[in-house]
């Protein structure tokens, strides 16, 4: 019995230590204009960690800081009305605002705000381009080689560069945070996940001027760490670059990745956050892509599931790109293309896209095993017969970008160098008449298309074009009669099976 009592007492004591609060004003912090609170906040963090952990509490008020390092067992808690504001003086920084390196059991929590003062480090030149107003502090919240991380409810805003950066981290939970980056400059990613694993992001609202959520790896120290076991769900993403992206820097491996139940929206000219980009730079306020999956530096991307996504006014809904840029470690040896395989995209609604989606690789390589299921896309249309015959450069080593070709010879989907593509219940409609094929398949093996449908705006020579397709099957097509033909076969096609389409609606030039 005595042993039991002692154990219970120790458990209660440990709990009380973990729950201890360290109020930053007890360590000299003052919510006064011009007063630098870096030292006071760091003292509270150091003391909290040294005494076994707990919460470092920022009370209501605005506290200016420079670079602060989180320590193990510390939760930085911002009360309602509390704000940590980055200094506008570069000498107060050591690369980041909030930083943690090689620690564990850490977090940022509470309804308060962390403000990076990013507006102070960018300006718009007369030619409409962005430039640095002064040397920049770097990533706003930077966590490297950390584990057991919890980030909850906090508002992160006005980042100068990437807002929240995870590098080589594990066991991460990010829930309910809000990111607000006025479009005052480029490179303001929302959340960057680099060489990290076991990461859950949920219920977040991100509005930023670069990628919203992006997975990548470009750091030589972590090339051997996979970016894996990543789940992103129940988020609202507003950006002017890529909403959900794997890449561009893809060195190492990526796998077991889920993106689900989320909305991707366009910014609006009336949004205060979009004023600079819209009025002074005159750049589009819509995302370049809703979904981008890229491997261009030798990486293997294997196992991605994307489902239940609604997009509005993205430039390109879906972009999958395997190429051979040869960056990073490959610069010192002959570059080789990586792999993209086992990709499933389902239950997608995309309205008012500008350009066609694409799934492409390069000669000698193939994107493998892609499933598209229950997808509804509305595109702008308007392509003429000249555009329908446009030659598409392979662009083997160029930077991958969802509108790298701008207008494609297909109005909805362009597929090239793919082995194993299943399309089931895909409906692509157009806002206006278009002379291009709806879909083009070029060098595609093991293709299955079932339930493809469109509207009367596909009025060109053929709705589907096949070129160098091997083992293709088409069933249950619901395509308009306005087009001259349903299927156009070019080049060498083998083992093409078509159900329900009369020979008169199949053309062979």
Short mmCIF file of C-alpha atoms in Angstrom, two decimals:
data_model
loop_
_atom_site.label_atom_id
_atom_site.label_comp_id
_atom_site.label_asym_id
_atom_site.label_seq_id
_atom_site.Cartn_x
_atom_site.Cartn_y
_atom_site.Cartn_z
CA UNK A 1 0.00 0.00 0.00
CA UNK A 2 2.82 2.42 0.87
CA UNK A 3 4.47 1.68 -2.47
CA UNK A 4 1.18 2.37 -4.25
CA UNK A 5 0.76 5.70 -2.44
CA UNK A 6 4.31 6.73 -3.30
CA UNK A 7 3.77 5.84 -6.97
CA UNK A 8 0.54 7.81 -7.10
CA UNK A 9 2.24 10.79 -5.48
CA UNK A 10 5.08 10.66 -7.98
CA UNK A 11 2.60 10.51 -10.85
CA UNK A 12 0.70 13.54 -9.53
CA UNK A 13 3.97 15.40 -8.98
CA UNK A 14 5.11 14.66 -12.52
CA UNK A 15 1.76 15.86 -13.85
CA UNK A 16 2.03 19.09 -11.89
CA UNK A 17 5.50 19.71 -13.25
CA UNK A 18 4.30 19.19 -16.80
CA UNK A 19 1.43 21.60 -16.18
CA UNK A 20 3.57 24.34 -14.64
CA UNK A 21 3.18 27.82 -16.17
CA UNK A 22 6.01 30.31 -16.67
CA UNK A 23 4.62 33.78 -17.34
CA UNK A 24 7.03 35.77 -19.49
CA UNK A 25 6.29 39.01 -17.64
CA UNK A 26 7.78 37.39 -14.52
CA UNK A 27 11.08 37.28 -16.43
CA UNK A 28 11.09 40.93 -17.45
CA UNK A 29 8.96 40.92 -20.62
CA UNK A 30 7.03 44.12 -21.28
CA UNK A 31 4.31 44.83 -23.82
CA UNK A 32 5.78 48.20 -24.74
CA UNK A 33 6.44 49.65 -28.16
CA UNK A 34 10.12 49.36 -29.04
CA UNK A 35 11.02 47.10 -26.10
CA UNK A 36 12.86 43.93 -27.17
CA UNK A 37 11.69 40.90 -25.22
CA UNK A 38 13.97 38.23 -26.70
CA UNK A 39 16.07 37.77 -23.56
CA UNK A 40 13.06 37.64 -21.22
CA UNK A 41 11.23 35.07 -23.33
CA UNK A 42 14.36 32.94 -23.68
CA UNK A 43 14.90 32.99 -19.89
CA UNK A 44 11.37 31.71 -19.34
CA UNK A 45 11.86 28.93 -21.92
CA UNK A 46 15.21 27.87 -20.46
CA UNK A 47 13.85 27.80 -16.91
CA UNK A 48 10.76 25.85 -17.95
CA UNK A 49 12.84 23.22 -19.74
CA UNK A 50 15.40 22.94 -16.93
CA UNK A 51 12.68 22.35 -14.34
CA UNK A 52 11.03 19.52 -16.23
CA UNK A 53 8.75 21.33 -18.63
CA UNK A 54 5.39 23.05 -18.82
CA UNK A 55 3.95 26.11 -20.53
CA UNK A 56 5.69 29.38 -21.22
CA UNK A 57 2.76 31.78 -21.25
CA UNK A 58 2.51 34.96 -23.31
CA UNK A 59 -0.28 37.13 -21.82
CA UNK A 60 -2.45 39.66 -23.61
CA UNK A 61 -0.37 42.38 -25.23
CA UNK A 62 2.15 42.87 -28.03
CA UNK A 63 5.70 41.70 -27.31
CA UNK A 64 8.50 42.38 -29.82
CA UNK A 65 11.15 39.67 -30.14
CA UNK A 66 14.08 38.48 -32.23
CA UNK A 67 15.22 34.86 -32.56
CA UNK A 68 14.04 32.58 -29.74
CA UNK A 69 14.93 28.90 -29.27
CA UNK A 70 12.39 26.40 -27.98
CA UNK A 71 13.69 23.69 -25.64
CA UNK A 72 12.52 20.18 -24.81
CA UNK A 73 9.30 19.77 -22.79
CA UNK A 74 8.22 23.37 -23.44
CA UNK A 75 4.88 24.50 -24.83
CA UNK A 76 4.85 28.13 -25.93
CA UNK A 77 1.30 29.20 -25.06
CA UNK A 78 -0.20 32.45 -26.35
CA UNK A 79 -3.30 33.63 -24.54
CA UNK A 80 -6.21 35.35 -26.24
CA UNK A 81 -5.01 38.78 -27.34
CA UNK A 82 -1.34 37.84 -26.98
CA UNK A 83 1.00 38.63 -29.86
CA UNK A 84 4.68 37.94 -30.43
CA UNK A 85 5.90 40.36 -33.11
CA UNK A 86 9.16 39.99 -34.98
CA UNK A 87 11.52 42.93 -34.83
CA UNK A 88 12.04 44.83 -38.08
CA UNK A 89 15.77 45.09 -37.30
CA UNK A 90 17.80 42.31 -38.95
CA UNK A 91 20.46 42.37 -36.22
CA UNK A 92 17.92 40.91 -33.78
CA UNK A 93 17.76 37.64 -35.77
CA UNK A 94 19.77 34.48 -36.17
CA UNK A 95 17.99 33.24 -39.32
CA UNK A 96 14.57 32.58 -37.76
CA UNK A 97 11.97 33.99 -35.38
CA UNK A 98 10.90 30.89 -33.40
CA UNK A 99 13.36 28.00 -33.69
CA UNK A 100 13.92 24.52 -32.28
CA UNK A 101 16.78 22.18 -33.22
CA UNK A 102 17.33 18.66 -31.94
CA UNK A 103 14.76 18.82 -29.14
CA UNK A 104 11.60 16.87 -28.30
CA UNK A 105 8.20 17.24 -26.66
CA UNK A 106 7.61 20.81 -27.76
CA UNK A 107 4.69 22.83 -28.95
CA UNK A 108 3.08 26.14 -29.81
CA UNK A 109 -0.47 26.51 -28.55
CA UNK A 110 -3.24 28.94 -27.73
CA UNK A 111 -5.48 31.49 -29.45
CA UNK A 112 -2.81 34.19 -29.73
CA UNK A 113 -0.71 35.35 -32.70
CA UNK A 114 2.88 35.18 -33.94
CA UNK A 115 3.59 37.99 -36.41
CA UNK A 116 6.79 37.91 -38.50
CA UNK A 117 6.65 41.57 -39.66
CA UNK A 118 7.33 40.29 -43.17
CA UNK A 119 6.05 43.51 -44.74
CA UNK A 120 9.23 45.22 -43.50
CA UNK A 121 11.51 43.03 -45.63
CA UNK A 122 9.91 43.29 -49.08
CA UNK A 123 8.84 46.04 -51.41
CA UNK A 124 7.51 46.32 -54.96
CA UNK A 125 9.81 47.94 -57.49
CA UNK A 126 8.66 50.25 -60.27
CA UNK A 127 8.73 47.37 -62.77
CA UNK A 128 6.23 45.47 -60.63
CA UNK A 129 8.72 42.91 -59.31
CA UNK A 130 9.38 42.16 -55.65
CA UNK A 131 12.71 42.92 -54.02
CA UNK A 132 14.20 42.78 -50.54
CA UNK A 133 13.95 45.99 -48.58
CA UNK A 134 16.78 44.76 -46.32
CA UNK A 135 18.46 41.45 -45.40
CA UNK A 136 15.78 38.99 -44.38
CA UNK A 137 15.42 36.92 -41.17
CA UNK A 138 14.40 33.65 -42.85
CA UNK A 139 11.81 31.03 -41.92
CA UNK A 140 9.38 32.30 -39.27
CA UNK A 141 8.88 29.07 -37.29
CA UNK A 142 11.70 26.60 -37.95
CA UNK A 143 11.82 23.12 -36.38
CA UNK A 144 14.74 20.84 -37.26
CA UNK A 145 15.42 17.27 -36.14
CA UNK A 146 12.69 17.50 -33.51
CA UNK A 147 10.16 14.91 -32.35
CA UNK A 148 6.84 14.87 -30.55
CA UNK A 149 5.67 18.27 -31.75
CA UNK A 150 2.25 19.76 -31.12
CA UNK A 151 1.07 22.99 -32.77
CA UNK A 152 -2.50 24.00 -31.99
CA UNK A 153 -4.92 26.85 -32.73
CA UNK A 154 -2.32 29.61 -33.00
CA UNK A 155 -2.40 32.27 -35.71
CA UNK A 156 0.80 32.72 -37.75
CA UNK A 157 0.92 35.81 -39.94
CA UNK A 158 3.12 38.19 -41.94
CA UNK A 159 5.92 35.69 -42.53
CA UNK A 160 8.86 37.06 -44.47
CA UNK A 161 9.69 33.61 -45.88
CA UNK A 162 8.29 30.13 -45.20
CA UNK A 163 5.83 30.35 -42.33
CA UNK A 164 6.16 26.93 -40.66
CA UNK A 165 9.06 24.69 -41.69
CA UNK A 166 9.58 21.12 -40.49
CA UNK A 167 12.98 19.64 -41.39
CA UNK A 168 13.87 16.10 -40.38
CA UNK A 169 11.09 15.97 -37.78
CA UNK A 170 8.83 13.14 -36.59
CA UNK A 171 5.65 12.61 -34.60
CA UNK A 172 4.09 15.96 -35.50
CA UNK A 173 0.52 17.11 -34.94
CA UNK A 174 -0.62 20.45 -36.40
CA UNK A 175 -4.28 21.25 -35.77
CA UNK A 176 -6.53 24.24 -36.10
CA UNK A 177 -3.91 26.83 -36.95
CA UNK A 178 -4.54 29.90 -39.10
CA UNK A 179 -1.90 31.28 -41.47
CA UNK A 180 -2.35 34.75 -42.94
CA UNK A 181 0.36 36.13 -45.17
CA UNK A 182 -0.58 39.32 -47.02
CA UNK A 183 0.73 38.99 -50.52
CA UNK A 184 3.60 41.37 -49.79
CA UNK A 185 6.31 39.24 -51.35
CA UNK A 186 7.12 35.80 -52.81
CA UNK A 187 8.33 32.69 -50.98
CA UNK A 188 5.74 32.89 -48.19
CA UNK A 189 4.87 29.18 -48.11
CA UNK A 190 2.35 28.14 -45.50
CA UNK A 191 3.62 24.78 -44.21
CA UNK A 192 6.76 23.09 -45.58
CA UNK A 193 7.38 19.45 -44.65
CA UNK A 194 10.93 18.39 -45.50
CA UNK A 195 12.35 14.91 -44.87
CA UNK A 196 9.84 14.40 -42.05
CA UNK A 197 7.61 11.50 -41.06
CA UNK A 198 4.49 10.76 -39.06
CA UNK A 199 2.91 14.17 -39.59
CA UNK A 200 -0.79 14.98 -39.21
CA UNK A 201 -2.14 18.36 -40.37
CA UNK A 202 -5.84 18.99 -39.81
CA UNK A 203 -8.45 21.73 -39.59
CA UNK A 204 -6.11 24.49 -40.77
CA UNK A 205 -6.95 27.68 -42.69
CA UNK A 206 -4.04 28.87 -44.83
CA UNK A 207 -3.96 32.04 -46.95
CA UNK A 208 -0.56 32.82 -48.39
CA UNK A 209 1.34 34.12 -51.40
CA UNK A 210 3.25 30.97 -52.33
CA UNK A 211 2.59 27.25 -51.84
CA UNK A 212 0.05 26.48 -49.12
CA UNK A 213 1.27 23.01 -48.06
CA UNK A 214 4.34 21.50 -49.69
CA UNK A 215 6.41 18.35 -49.14
CA UNK A 216 10.01 18.39 -50.29
CA UNK A 217 13.61 17.50 -49.51
CA UNK A 218 16.61 19.56 -50.55
CA UNK A 219 18.86 19.39 -47.46
CA UNK A 220 21.98 17.20 -47.89
CA UNK A 221 22.00 16.26 -44.19
CA UNK A 222 18.60 14.60 -44.56
CA UNK A 223 18.72 13.01 -48.01
CA UNK A 224 18.45 9.56 -46.39
CA UNK A 225 15.30 10.43 -44.43
CA UNK A 226 12.03 9.67 -46.22
CA UNK A 227 9.16 12.09 -46.23
CA UNK A 228 6.49 9.58 -45.26
CA UNK A 229 3.33 8.89 -43.30
CA UNK A 230 1.88 12.33 -43.94
CA UNK A 231 -1.84 13.05 -43.56
CA UNK A 232 -3.42 16.41 -44.44
CA UNK A 233 -7.16 16.75 -43.93
CA UNK A 234 -10.03 19.20 -43.36
CA UNK A 235 -8.13 22.30 -44.49
CA UNK A 236 -9.01 25.47 -46.40
CA UNK A 237 -6.18 26.53 -48.71
CA UNK A 238 -5.96 29.91 -50.45
CA UNK A 239 -2.79 30.70 -52.35
CA UNK A 240 -1.38 32.00 -55.62
CA UNK A 241 1.09 29.17 -56.23
CA UNK A 242 0.38 25.49 -55.47
CA UNK A 243 -2.21 24.47 -52.91
CA UNK A 244 -0.95 20.94 -52.14
CA UNK A 245 2.39 20.01 -53.63
CA UNK A 246 5.03 17.30 -53.52
CA UNK A 247 8.20 18.95 -54.86
CA UNK A 248 9.86 20.79 -56.41
CA UNK A 249 13.03 19.70 -54.60
CA UNK A 250 12.59 15.93 -54.48
CA UNK A 251 15.71 14.17 -53.27
CA UNK A 252 15.16 11.03 -51.21
CA UNK A 253 11.88 9.17 -51.05
CA UNK A 254 8.25 10.12 -50.47
CA UNK A 255 5.46 7.72 -49.58
CA UNK A 256 2.29 6.97 -47.65
CA UNK A 257 0.84 10.44 -48.21
CA UNK A 258 -2.83 11.39 -47.86
CA UNK A 259 -4.55 14.68 -48.72
CA UNK A 260 -8.29 14.69 -48.12
CA UNK A 261 -11.52 16.53 -47.31
CA UNK A 262 -10.27 20.01 -48.14
CA UNK A 263 -11.18 23.14 -50.08
CA UNK A 264 -8.91 25.13 -52.39
CA UNK A 265 -10.12 28.62 -53.16
CA UNK A 266 -8.95 31.69 -55.05
CA UNK A 267 -8.10 34.99 -53.43
CA UNK A 268 -10.33 37.94 -54.28
CA UNK A 269 -9.35 41.44 -55.43
CA UNK A 270 -11.27 42.89 -52.50
CA UNK A 271 -9.29 40.85 -49.96
CA UNK A 272 -7.03 43.11 -47.93
CA UNK A 273 -4.46 40.33 -47.95
CA UNK A 274 -4.28 40.39 -51.75
CA UNK A 275 -3.99 44.14 -52.28
CA UNK A 276 -0.29 44.36 -53.21
CA UNK A 277 -0.32 41.44 -55.60
CA UNK A 278 -3.49 42.58 -57.32
CA UNK A 279 -3.05 46.36 -57.43
CA UNK A 280 0.73 46.84 -57.64
CA UNK A 281 2.08 43.68 -59.27
CA UNK A 282 -1.00 42.79 -61.36
CA UNK A 283 -0.53 39.03 -60.99
CA UNK A 284 -3.26 36.37 -60.85
CA UNK A 285 -4.81 35.67 -57.48
CA UNK A 286 -5.63 32.04 -58.24
CA UNK A 287 -3.48 28.99 -57.47
CA UNK A 288 -1.18 27.71 -60.21
CA UNK A 289 -2.25 24.18 -59.30
CA UNK A 290 -4.63 22.55 -56.91
CA UNK A 291 -2.63 19.32 -56.73
CA UNK A 292 1.00 18.91 -57.83
CA UNK A 293 2.99 15.69 -57.56
CA UNK A 294 6.52 16.04 -58.87
CA UNK A 295 9.77 14.07 -58.99
CA UNK A 296 12.48 15.83 -60.95
CA UNK A 297 15.62 15.17 -58.89
CA UNK A 298 15.73 11.36 -58.79
CA UNK A 299 13.23 10.83 -55.99
CA UNK A 300 10.83 7.90 -55.67
CA UNK A 301 7.28 9.04 -54.93
CA UNK A 302 5.30 5.90 -54.10
CA UNK A 303 1.86 5.79 -52.52
CA UNK A 304 -0.22 8.98 -52.61
CA UNK A 305 -3.96 9.14 -52.00
CA UNK A 306 -5.91 12.35 -52.65
CA UNK A 307 -9.67 12.46 -52.14
CA UNK A 308 -12.68 14.68 -51.50
CA UNK A 309 -11.20 17.97 -52.69
CA UNK A 310 -13.15 20.94 -54.04
CA UNK A 311 -11.25 23.60 -56.01
CA UNK A 312 -12.38 26.91 -57.44
CA UNK A 313 -10.56 28.93 -60.09
CA UNK A 314 -7.22 27.16 -59.97
CA UNK A 315 -5.15 27.55 -63.09
CA UNK A 316 -4.49 23.78 -63.35
CA UNK A 317 -6.41 21.27 -61.23
CA UNK A 318 -4.01 18.27 -61.38
CA UNK A 319 -0.32 18.24 -62.33
CA UNK A 320 1.80 15.07 -62.13
CA UNK A 321 5.33 15.42 -63.48
CA UNK A 322 8.28 13.00 -63.63
CA UNK A 323 11.39 14.60 -65.15
CA UNK A 324 15.16 14.74 -64.72
CA UNK A 325 16.43 18.11 -63.60
CA UNK A 326 19.42 16.65 -61.73
CA UNK A 327 19.55 19.05 -58.79
CA UNK A 328 21.08 18.51 -55.36
CA UNK A 329 23.26 15.43 -54.96
CA UNK A 330 22.75 14.53 -58.63
CA UNK A 331 24.77 17.51 -59.75
CA UNK A 332 27.95 15.57 -58.98
CA UNK A 333 27.06 12.45 -60.96
CA UNK A 334 25.02 11.49 -64.01
CA UNK A 335 21.43 12.41 -63.23
CA UNK A 336 18.78 9.72 -63.39
CA UNK A 337 15.02 10.08 -63.37
CA UNK A 338 13.19 8.88 -60.29
CA UNK A 339 9.78 7.23 -60.02
CA UNK A 340 6.19 8.30 -59.50
CA UNK A 341 3.85 5.39 -58.90
CA UNK A 342 0.75 4.22 -57.08
CA UNK A 343 -1.18 7.48 -57.15
CA UNK A 344 -4.92 7.56 -56.46
CA UNK A 345 -6.98 10.72 -56.96
CA UNK A 346 -10.72 10.52 -56.36
CA UNK A 347 -13.81 12.59 -55.66
CA UNK A 348 -12.45 15.87 -57.02
CA UNK A 349 -14.49 18.88 -58.11
CA UNK A 350 -12.66 21.69 -59.91
CA UNK A 351 -14.52 24.68 -61.34
CA UNK A 352 -13.33 27.26 -63.89
CA UNK A 353 -9.78 26.02 -64.53
CA UNK A 354 -7.63 27.94 -67.00
CA UNK A 355 -5.43 25.17 -68.38
CA UNK A 356 -5.64 21.42 -68.88
CA UNK A 357 -4.46 19.00 -66.22
CA UNK A 358 -1.51 16.82 -67.17
CA UNK A 359 0.23 13.57 -66.24
CA UNK A 360 3.62 13.40 -67.93
CA UNK A 361 7.05 11.85 -67.76
CA UNK A 362 10.01 11.99 -70.15
CA UNK A 363 11.18 9.61 -72.90
CA UNK A 364 12.44 6.37 -71.36
CA UNK A 365 10.57 6.85 -68.08
CA UNK A 366 6.94 6.36 -67.09
CA UNK A 367 4.60 7.57 -64.41
CA UNK A 368 3.17 4.27 -63.16
CA UNK A 369 -0.15 3.08 -61.79
CA UNK A 370 -2.38 6.14 -61.54
CA UNK A 371 -6.08 5.90 -60.70
CA UNK A 372 -8.47 8.79 -61.36
CA UNK A 373 -11.95 8.21 -60.02
CA UNK A 374 -15.11 10.32 -59.84
CA UNK A 375 -13.65 13.63 -60.97
CA UNK A 376 -15.55 16.69 -62.22
CA UNK A 377 -13.59 19.46 -63.94
CA UNK A 378 -14.84 22.59 -65.70
CA UNK A 379 -12.26 24.35 -67.90
CA UNK A 380 -12.37 27.58 -69.84
CA UNK A 381 -12.36 26.14 -73.38
CA UNK A 382 -11.78 28.38 -76.40
CA UNK A 383 -8.99 26.40 -78.09
CA UNK A 384 -8.78 26.53 -81.89
CA UNK A 385 -7.60 24.01 -84.52
CA UNK A 386 -4.08 25.43 -84.49
CA UNK A 387 -3.78 24.82 -80.76
CA UNK A 388 -5.13 21.29 -81.22
CA UNK A 389 -1.99 20.47 -83.23
CA UNK A 390 0.48 22.17 -80.89
CA UNK A 391 3.75 20.27 -80.39
CA UNK A 392 4.54 19.81 -76.71
CA UNK A 393 8.23 20.06 -75.82
CA UNK A 394 9.50 17.34 -73.48
CA UNK A 395 11.29 19.94 -71.29
CA UNK A 396 13.28 17.16 -69.64
CA UNK A 397 15.42 19.28 -67.32
CA UNK A 398 13.26 22.36 -66.84
CA UNK A 399 11.67 23.54 -63.63
CA UNK A 400 8.33 21.75 -63.27
CA UNK A 401 5.34 24.04 -63.20
CA UNK A 402 1.70 23.22 -63.75
CA UNK A 403 1.40 25.76 -66.54
CA UNK A 404 4.91 25.21 -67.94
CA UNK A 405 3.38 24.63 -71.40
CA UNK A 406 0.56 27.11 -70.85
CA UNK A 407 -2.12 26.00 -73.32
CA UNK A 408 -1.91 22.31 -74.20
CA UNK A 409 -3.38 20.60 -77.29
CA UNK A 410 -5.96 18.96 -75.01
CA UNK A 411 -8.70 20.98 -73.37
CA UNK A 412 -9.04 18.92 -70.16
CA UNK A 413 -6.27 16.30 -69.72
CA UNK A 414 -2.93 15.65 -71.43
CA UNK A 415 -1.24 12.30 -70.70
CA UNK A 416 2.22 11.31 -71.96
CA UNK A 417 4.66 8.54 -70.96
CA UNK A 418 2.40 6.74 -68.50
CA UNK A 419 2.19 3.01 -67.77
CA UNK A 420 -0.95 1.96 -65.96
CA UNK A 421 -3.69 4.58 -65.97
CA UNK A 422 -7.26 3.91 -64.87
CA UNK A 423 -9.92 6.59 -65.40
CA UNK A 424 -13.37 5.89 -64.01
CA UNK A 425 -16.32 8.33 -64.03
CA UNK A 426 -14.50 11.42 -65.21
CA UNK A 427 -16.64 14.34 -66.39
CA UNK A 428 -14.90 17.26 -68.09
CA UNK A 429 -16.96 20.20 -69.28
CA UNK A 430 -16.02 23.48 -70.91
CA UNK A 431 -17.20 27.07 -70.48
CA UNK A 432 -17.10 27.63 -74.25
CA UNK A 433 -16.59 25.80 -77.57
CA UNK A 434 -13.20 24.17 -78.03
CA UNK A 435 -11.65 22.58 -81.13
CA UNK A 436 -9.08 20.55 -79.19
CA UNK A 437 -9.48 16.94 -78.11
CA UNK A 438 -10.82 16.73 -74.60
CA UNK A 439 -8.13 14.18 -73.68
CA UNK A 440 -4.86 13.20 -75.38
CA UNK A 441 -3.00 9.94 -74.64
CA UNK A 442 0.56 9.82 -76.02
CA UNK A 443 2.87 6.86 -75.30
CA UNK A 444 0.51 5.32 -72.76
CA UNK A 445 0.49 1.63 -71.80
CA UNK A 446 -2.22 -0.31 -69.99
CA UNK A 447 -4.94 2.30 -70.19
CA UNK A 448 -8.52 1.87 -68.99
CA UNK A 449 -11.13 4.59 -69.53
CA UNK A 450 -14.66 4.00 -68.26
CA UNK A 451 -17.48 6.48 -67.94
CA UNK A 452 -15.73 9.49 -69.51
CA UNK A 453 -18.23 12.23 -70.31
CA UNK A 454 -18.27 15.79 -71.60
CA UNK A 455 -20.68 18.43 -72.90
CA UNK A 456 -21.54 19.96 -76.26
CA UNK A 457 -18.58 22.37 -76.21
CA UNK A 458 -16.13 19.70 -77.43
CA UNK A 459 -16.57 20.40 -81.13
CA UNK A 460 -13.19 19.54 -82.66
CA UNK A 461 -12.05 16.74 -84.95
CA UNK A 462 -12.15 14.18 -82.13
CA UNK A 463 -12.88 14.10 -78.40
CA UNK A 464 -10.14 11.57 -77.57
CA UNK A 465 -6.79 11.29 -79.30
CA UNK A 466 -4.60 8.20 -78.96
CA UNK A 467 -1.02 8.13 -80.18
CA UNK A 468 1.33 5.23 -79.43
CA UNK A 469 -1.15 3.65 -77.01
CA UNK A 470 -0.65 0.00 -76.09
CA UNK A 471 -3.39 -2.04 -74.45
CA UNK A 472 -6.11 0.58 -74.17
CA UNK A 473 -9.72 -0.08 -73.24
CA UNK A 474 -12.61 2.40 -73.59
CA UNK A 475 -16.09 1.64 -72.20
CA UNK A 476 -19.29 3.48 -71.24
CA UNK A 477 -18.32 6.74 -72.91
CA UNK A 478 -20.92 9.53 -72.80
CA UNK A 479 -19.62 12.06 -75.29
CA UNK A 480 -21.43 14.68 -77.37
CA UNK A 481 -22.34 14.26 -81.01
CA UNK A 482 -21.14 17.77 -81.95
CA UNK A 483 -17.54 16.59 -82.43
CA UNK A 484 -16.67 15.05 -85.78
CA UNK A 485 -15.41 11.85 -84.10
CA UNK A 486 -15.13 10.29 -80.66
CA UNK A 487 -11.71 8.70 -81.10
CA UNK A 488 -8.76 9.68 -83.28
CA UNK A 489 -5.99 7.08 -83.63
CA UNK A 490 -2.56 8.31 -84.67
CA UNK A 491 0.77 6.61 -85.06
CA UNK A 492 1.19 3.05 -83.86
CA UNK A 493 -1.55 1.90 -81.48
CA UNK A 494 -1.89 -1.71 -80.36
CA UNK A 495 -4.58 -3.70 -78.58
CA UNK A 496 -7.18 -0.91 -78.49
CA UNK A 497 -10.61 -2.14 -77.38
CA UNK A 498 -13.63 0.12 -77.75
CA UNK A 499 -17.17 -0.60 -76.60
CA UNK A 500 -20.30 1.15 -77.78
CA UNK A 501 -18.70 3.43 -80.38
CA UNK A 502 -19.53 2.85 -84.08
CA UNK A 503 -16.64 2.61 -86.50
CA UNK A 504 -17.89 5.77 -88.20
CA UNK A 505 -16.91 7.79 -85.13
CA UNK A 506 -13.32 6.47 -85.06
CA UNK A 507 -10.84 8.18 -87.36
CA UNK A 508 -7.38 7.11 -88.47
CA UNK A 509 -5.48 9.83 -90.40
#
